C-alpha positions in Angstrom: 19.8 -14.4 29.2 16.1 -15.0 29.3 14.7 -17.7 31.6 14.5 -21.3 30.2 11.4 -23.3 30.5 10.0 -26.6 29.4 11.4 -30.2 29.7 14.5 -30.2 27.5 16.5 -32.4 29.9 16.5 -36.2 29.3 13.5 -38.0 30.7 11.3 -34.9 31.0 13.3 -33.5 33.8 12.8 -29.7 34.1 15.7 -27.6 32.9 17.2 -25.1 35.2 16.3 -21.4 34.9 19.1 -19.1 33.6 20.5 -17.0 36.4 22.8 -14.0 36.7 25.9 -16.0 36.5 28.7 -17.4 38.7 30.8 -14.5 40.0 34.3 -15.1 41.3 36.2 -12.2 42.8 39.8 -12.0 44.1 40.0 -15.8 44.7 43.3 -16.9 46.4 44.4 -20.3 47.5 47.8 -21.5 48.6 49.1 -24.9 49.6 52.2 -24.3 51.7 54.4 -21.9 49.7 52.6 -22.8 46.4 50.1 -20.2 45.2 47.5 -22.4 43.5 45.1 -19.6 42.7 46.3 -16.0 42.7 43.6 -13.2 42.8 41.3 -14.8 40.2 38.2 -12.7 39.2 35.8 -13.9 36.5 32.1 -14.1 35.7 30.8 -17.4 34.2 27.7 -16.7 32.2 24.6 -19.0 31.9 24.2 -20.3 28.4 27.9 -20.3 27.6 30.4 -23.2 27.3 33.6 -22.0 28.9 36.9 -23.9 28.5 39.6 -23.6 31.2 43.1 -24.3 29.8 46.6 -24.1 31.1 49.7 -26.2 31.9 49.5 -29.0 34.5 49.7 -27.4 37.9 48.3 -24.1 36.7 45.5 -24.2 39.3 42.6 -25.4 37.2 41.4 -28.2 39.4 41.9 -26.2 42.6 39.6 -23.5 41.0 36.9 -26.1 40.3 37.1 -27.6 43.8 36.6 -24.1 45.4 33.5 -23.5 43.3 31.9 -26.7 44.3 32.8 -26.3 48.0 35.4 -29.1 48.3 38.3 -26.7 49.0 38.0 -23.5 51.0 39.7 -20.4 49.6 42.2 -18.3 51.6 40.6 -15.1 50.3 38.0 -13.9 47.8 34.4 -14.6 47.1 32.3 -17.0 45.0 28.7 -15.8 44.4 25.8 -17.4 42.5 22.5 -15.6 42.2 23.0 -13.9 45.5 24.3 -17.0 47.3 27.7 -17.0 49.0 29.0 -20.4 48.0 32.1 -20.2 50.3 29.9 -19.5 53.3 27.4 -22.3 52.2 29.5 -25.1 50.7 26.6 -27.6 51.1 24.5 -25.3 48.9 27.4 -25.1 46.4 27.4 -28.9 46.0 23.6 -28.7 45.4 24.0 -26.1 42.7 27.1 -27.7 41.0 27.3 -31.0 39.2 30.9 -32.0 38.9 32.9 -34.6 37.0 36.3 -35.0 38.7 39.6 -35.6 37.0 39.8 -39.1 38.3 37.0 -41.3 37.1 34.5 -42.6 39.6 35.0 -46.1 40.9 32.5 -48.5 39.3 33.4 -51.6 41.3 30.3 -53.6 41.8 28.0 -51.5 39.7 27.1 -51.1 36.0 27.0 -47.7 34.1 23.2 -47.7 34.3 23.3 -48.2 38.1 26.0 -45.6 38.6 24.3 -42.9 36.6 20.9 -43.7 38.1 22.3 -43.4 41.6 23.8 -40.0 40.9 20.6 -38.8 39.4 18.5 -39.9 42.4 21.0 -38.3 44.8 20.3 -35.0 43.0 16.6 -35.4 43.7 15.1 -36.7 40.5 12.2 -39.0 41.0 12.5 -42.6 40.1 10.4 -42.7 36.9 12.0 -39.5 35.6 15.4 -40.8 36.6 15.0 -44.0 34.6 14.0 -42.1 31.5 16.8 -39.6 31.9 19.4 -42.4 32.4 18.3 -44.2 29.3 18.4 -41.0 27.3 22.0 -40.4 28.4 23.1 -44.0 27.7 21.5 -43.7 24.2 23.1 -40.3 23.5 26.6 -41.4 24.5 26.1 -44.7 22.6 26.7 -46.8 25.7 24.0 -49.3 25.1 26.3 -52.3 24.7 28.0 -51.5 28.1 25.1 -50.1 30.1 24.6 -53.3 32.1 28.1 -54.6 32.2 30.0 -54.7 35.6 32.4 -51.9 36.2 35.5 -54.1 36.4 34.9 -55.3 32.9 34.8 -51.8 31.3 37.6 -49.9 29.5 39.0 -46.7 30.8 37.1 -44.7 28.1 33.7 -46.3 29.0 34.4 -45.6 32.7 35.2 -42.0 31.8 31.9 -41.6 29.8 30.0 -43.2 32.8 31.5 -40.5 35.1 30.4 -37.9 32.6 26.9 -39.3 32.5 26.8 -39.3 36.3 27.5 -35.5 36.3 25.5 -34.4 33.3 22.2 -36.3 33.4 20.4 -34.6 36.3 19.5 -30.8 35.9 21.8 -28.4 37.6 22.5 -24.6 37.3 26.3 -25.2 37.1 28.2 -28.0 35.4 32.0 -28.5 36.1 34.0 -31.0 34.1 37.7 -31.8 34.7 39.2 -33.2 31.5 36.1 -35.3 30.5 37.4 -36.2 27.0 40.5 -38.0 28.3 40.6 -41.6 27.1 37.4 -41.1 25.1 37.3 -42.1 21.4 36.8 -39.3 18.8 33.2 -40.2 18.0 32.0 -40.1 21.6 34.0 -37.0 22.2 31.7 -35.2 19.7 28.6 -36.7 21.5 30.0 -35.5 24.8 30.4 -31.9 23.5 26.9 -32.1 22.0 25.5 -32.8 25.5 27.5 -29.9 27.0 26.1 -27.5 24.3 22.6 -28.7 25.1 23.0 -28.0 28.8 24.3 -24.5 28.0 21.4 -23.9 25.6 19.0 -24.9 28.4 20.4 -22.1 30.6 23.2 -23.8 32.6 26.7 -22.5 33.3 29.2 -25.0 31.8 32.9 -24.9 32.7 35.2 -27.6 31.3 38.9 -28.1 32.0 40.7 -29.5 29.0 44.1 -29.8 27.3 42.6 -30.4 23.8 43.0 -27.0 22.2 41.4 -28.1 18.9 38.2 -29.0 20.8 38.2 -25.7 22.6 38.3 -23.8 19.3 35.5 -26.0 17.8 33.1 -26.2 20.7 33.7 -23.6 23.4 32.3 -20.1 23.4 35.1 -18.7 25.5 38.3 -19.8 27.1 40.1 -18.9 30.3 43.9 -19.4 30.4 45.5 -20.1 33.7 49.3 -19.8 34.3 51.0 -20.3 37.6 47.7 -19.8 39.5 46.7 -16.6 37.7 44.1 -15.9 35.1 46.1 -14.5 32.2 43.5 -14.7 29.3 39.7 -14.5 29.2 38.6 -14.3 25.6 35.9 -15.5 23.3 37.1 -18.3 21.0 35.7 -16.3 18.0 38.5 -13.8 18.6 41.3 -16.3 18.3 44.0 -15.1 16.0 42.4 -11.7 15.5 43.6 -9.7 18.4 47.2 -10.9 17.9 47.0 -10.7 14.0 48.9 -13.9 13.7 49.3 -16.2 10.7 51.0 -19.5 10.1 53.3 -20.2 7.2 53.9 -23.9 6.4 56.6 -24.5 3.8 58.5 -27.4 2.3 61.9 -26.3 1.0 65.6 -27.1 0.9 67.6 -26.8 4.1 69.7 -24.1 2.6 66.7 -22.0 1.8 65.1 -22.6 5.2 68.3 -21.3 6.8 68.2 -18.2 4.7 64.6 -17.6 5.7 65.3 -18.2 9.4 68.1 -15.6 9.1 65.8 -13.1 7.4 63.2 -13.6 10.2 65.8 -13.4 12.9 65.0 -16.9 14.1 68.2 -18.6 15.2 67.3 -22.2 16.3 64.2 -24.3 17.2 65.2 -23.8 20.9 64.2 -20.2 20.6 60.5 -21.2 20.4 58.5 -18.8 22.5 61.4 -16.4 23.1 60.8 -14.3 20.0 58.0 -11.7 20.2 56.9 -12.0 16.6 58.1 -15.4 15.3 57.9 -19.0 16.5 59.7 -21.8 14.7 59.2 -25.5 14.5 61.1 -27.8 12.1 60.5 -31.4 11.2 64.1 -32.6 10.8 65.0 -35.2 8.2 68.2 -37.2 8.5 70.3 -37.9 5.4 70.9 -35.9 2.2 70.9 -32.2 2.9 69.3 -31.5 -0.5 66.1 -33.3 0.6 63.3 -30.7 1.1 62.3 -30.2 4.7 59.0 -29.0 6.1 58.6 -26.4 8.8 55.9 -24.2 10.2 56.4 -20.7 11.5 53.8 -18.5 13.3 54.2 -14.9 12.3 53.0 -11.4 13.0 51.6 -9.5 10.1 54.8 -7.5 9.7 56.9 -10.7 9.8 54.7 -12.4 7.2 55.1 -9.4 4.9 58.9 -9.8 5.3 58.7 -13.6 4.6 56.6 -13.6 1.5 59.1 -12.0 -0.9 61.7 -14.6 0.2 59.3 -17.4 -0.4 58.4 -16.2 -3.9 62.1 -15.9 -4.7 62.6 -19.5 -3.4 59.8 -20.7 -5.7 61.4 -19.1 -8.7 64.8 -20.5 -7.8 63.4 -24.0 -7.4 64.2 -24.1 -3.6 60.6 -24.1 -2.4 58.5 -27.2 -3.1 55.2 -25.9 -1.5 53.9 -23.5 1.0 50.6 -22.7 2.7 49.4 -19.6 4.7 46.6 -19.9 7.4 45.2 -18.2 10.4 47.0 -18.9 13.7 45.1 -21.2 16.0 44.8 -21.4 19.8 47.5 -24.1 19.7 49.8 -21.9 17.6 49.4 -19.0 20.1 49.3 -21.0 23.3 53.0 -21.2 24.0 53.5 -17.5 23.4 50.6 -16.6 25.6 52.1 -18.6 28.4 55.7 -17.3 27.9 54.5 -13.7 27.7 52.8 -13.8 31.0 
């Protein structure tokens, strides 16, 4: 990307120039017999918002900690604009602004004081820091809590304060570990807006999250970790296209659903993730077996072509109350991507 100039950061602070990217090669880290990161190679590009997803224990936080210099890898390299971040962990911490998974302690300070302290530590001058802090407080709609003592704040406000501490000062690299946890839906959107602005200003943005809907809506790209390995690295714009998956949501009688399951070779809901072309989820309803039930099935193109004639026959027979076909989402494909690793 081209270099970024001007004063787009809050308070007139200069934005970072876009660089060649953060390049991770062959990264390995073990804790005892547990392989937390296993031969991870990836390039994180300035100007992109990249989401890092995966099960708990997949190695996401360990990956962030190695980038910022808090954890030393067993093998591999982490380079940024010609700088070896493993050999120079202090420089890594200068380049990276990080929001940890656990919210910062705010005992004895207000959100305004906490964010201002973090900004000053990163070298922003006092007058600029004050303007930048106020801009962040306004953007995240924290005005009513900005001068309230930390022990009187809710978990969500503390989380947003930690986010503000990481995002307010300019940095080439931003790392966020589950920043939207405990945050209300409105401020989640504000948070993602700030992340997008940082990327547009030339920064590299990496965010760990379990919210797959937010990944689809806001990220440019996602990395999927499983058992310490990078198993997917794709643009979010390609979701559902490479796999040619669709979802079929249908409300029908239990008898018809059983026939459709048999036709699709789906035996029980416990087979979720074990079938290569079909995944099955049913919302069970107790009582009269004649009451229509709703279920959603994720299908390959071939399986969908097989299902549709059965659905149309069910409509004519009065067994199907309604149905809907849509594109498969990241959430629909997530379990299969993990299980097929």
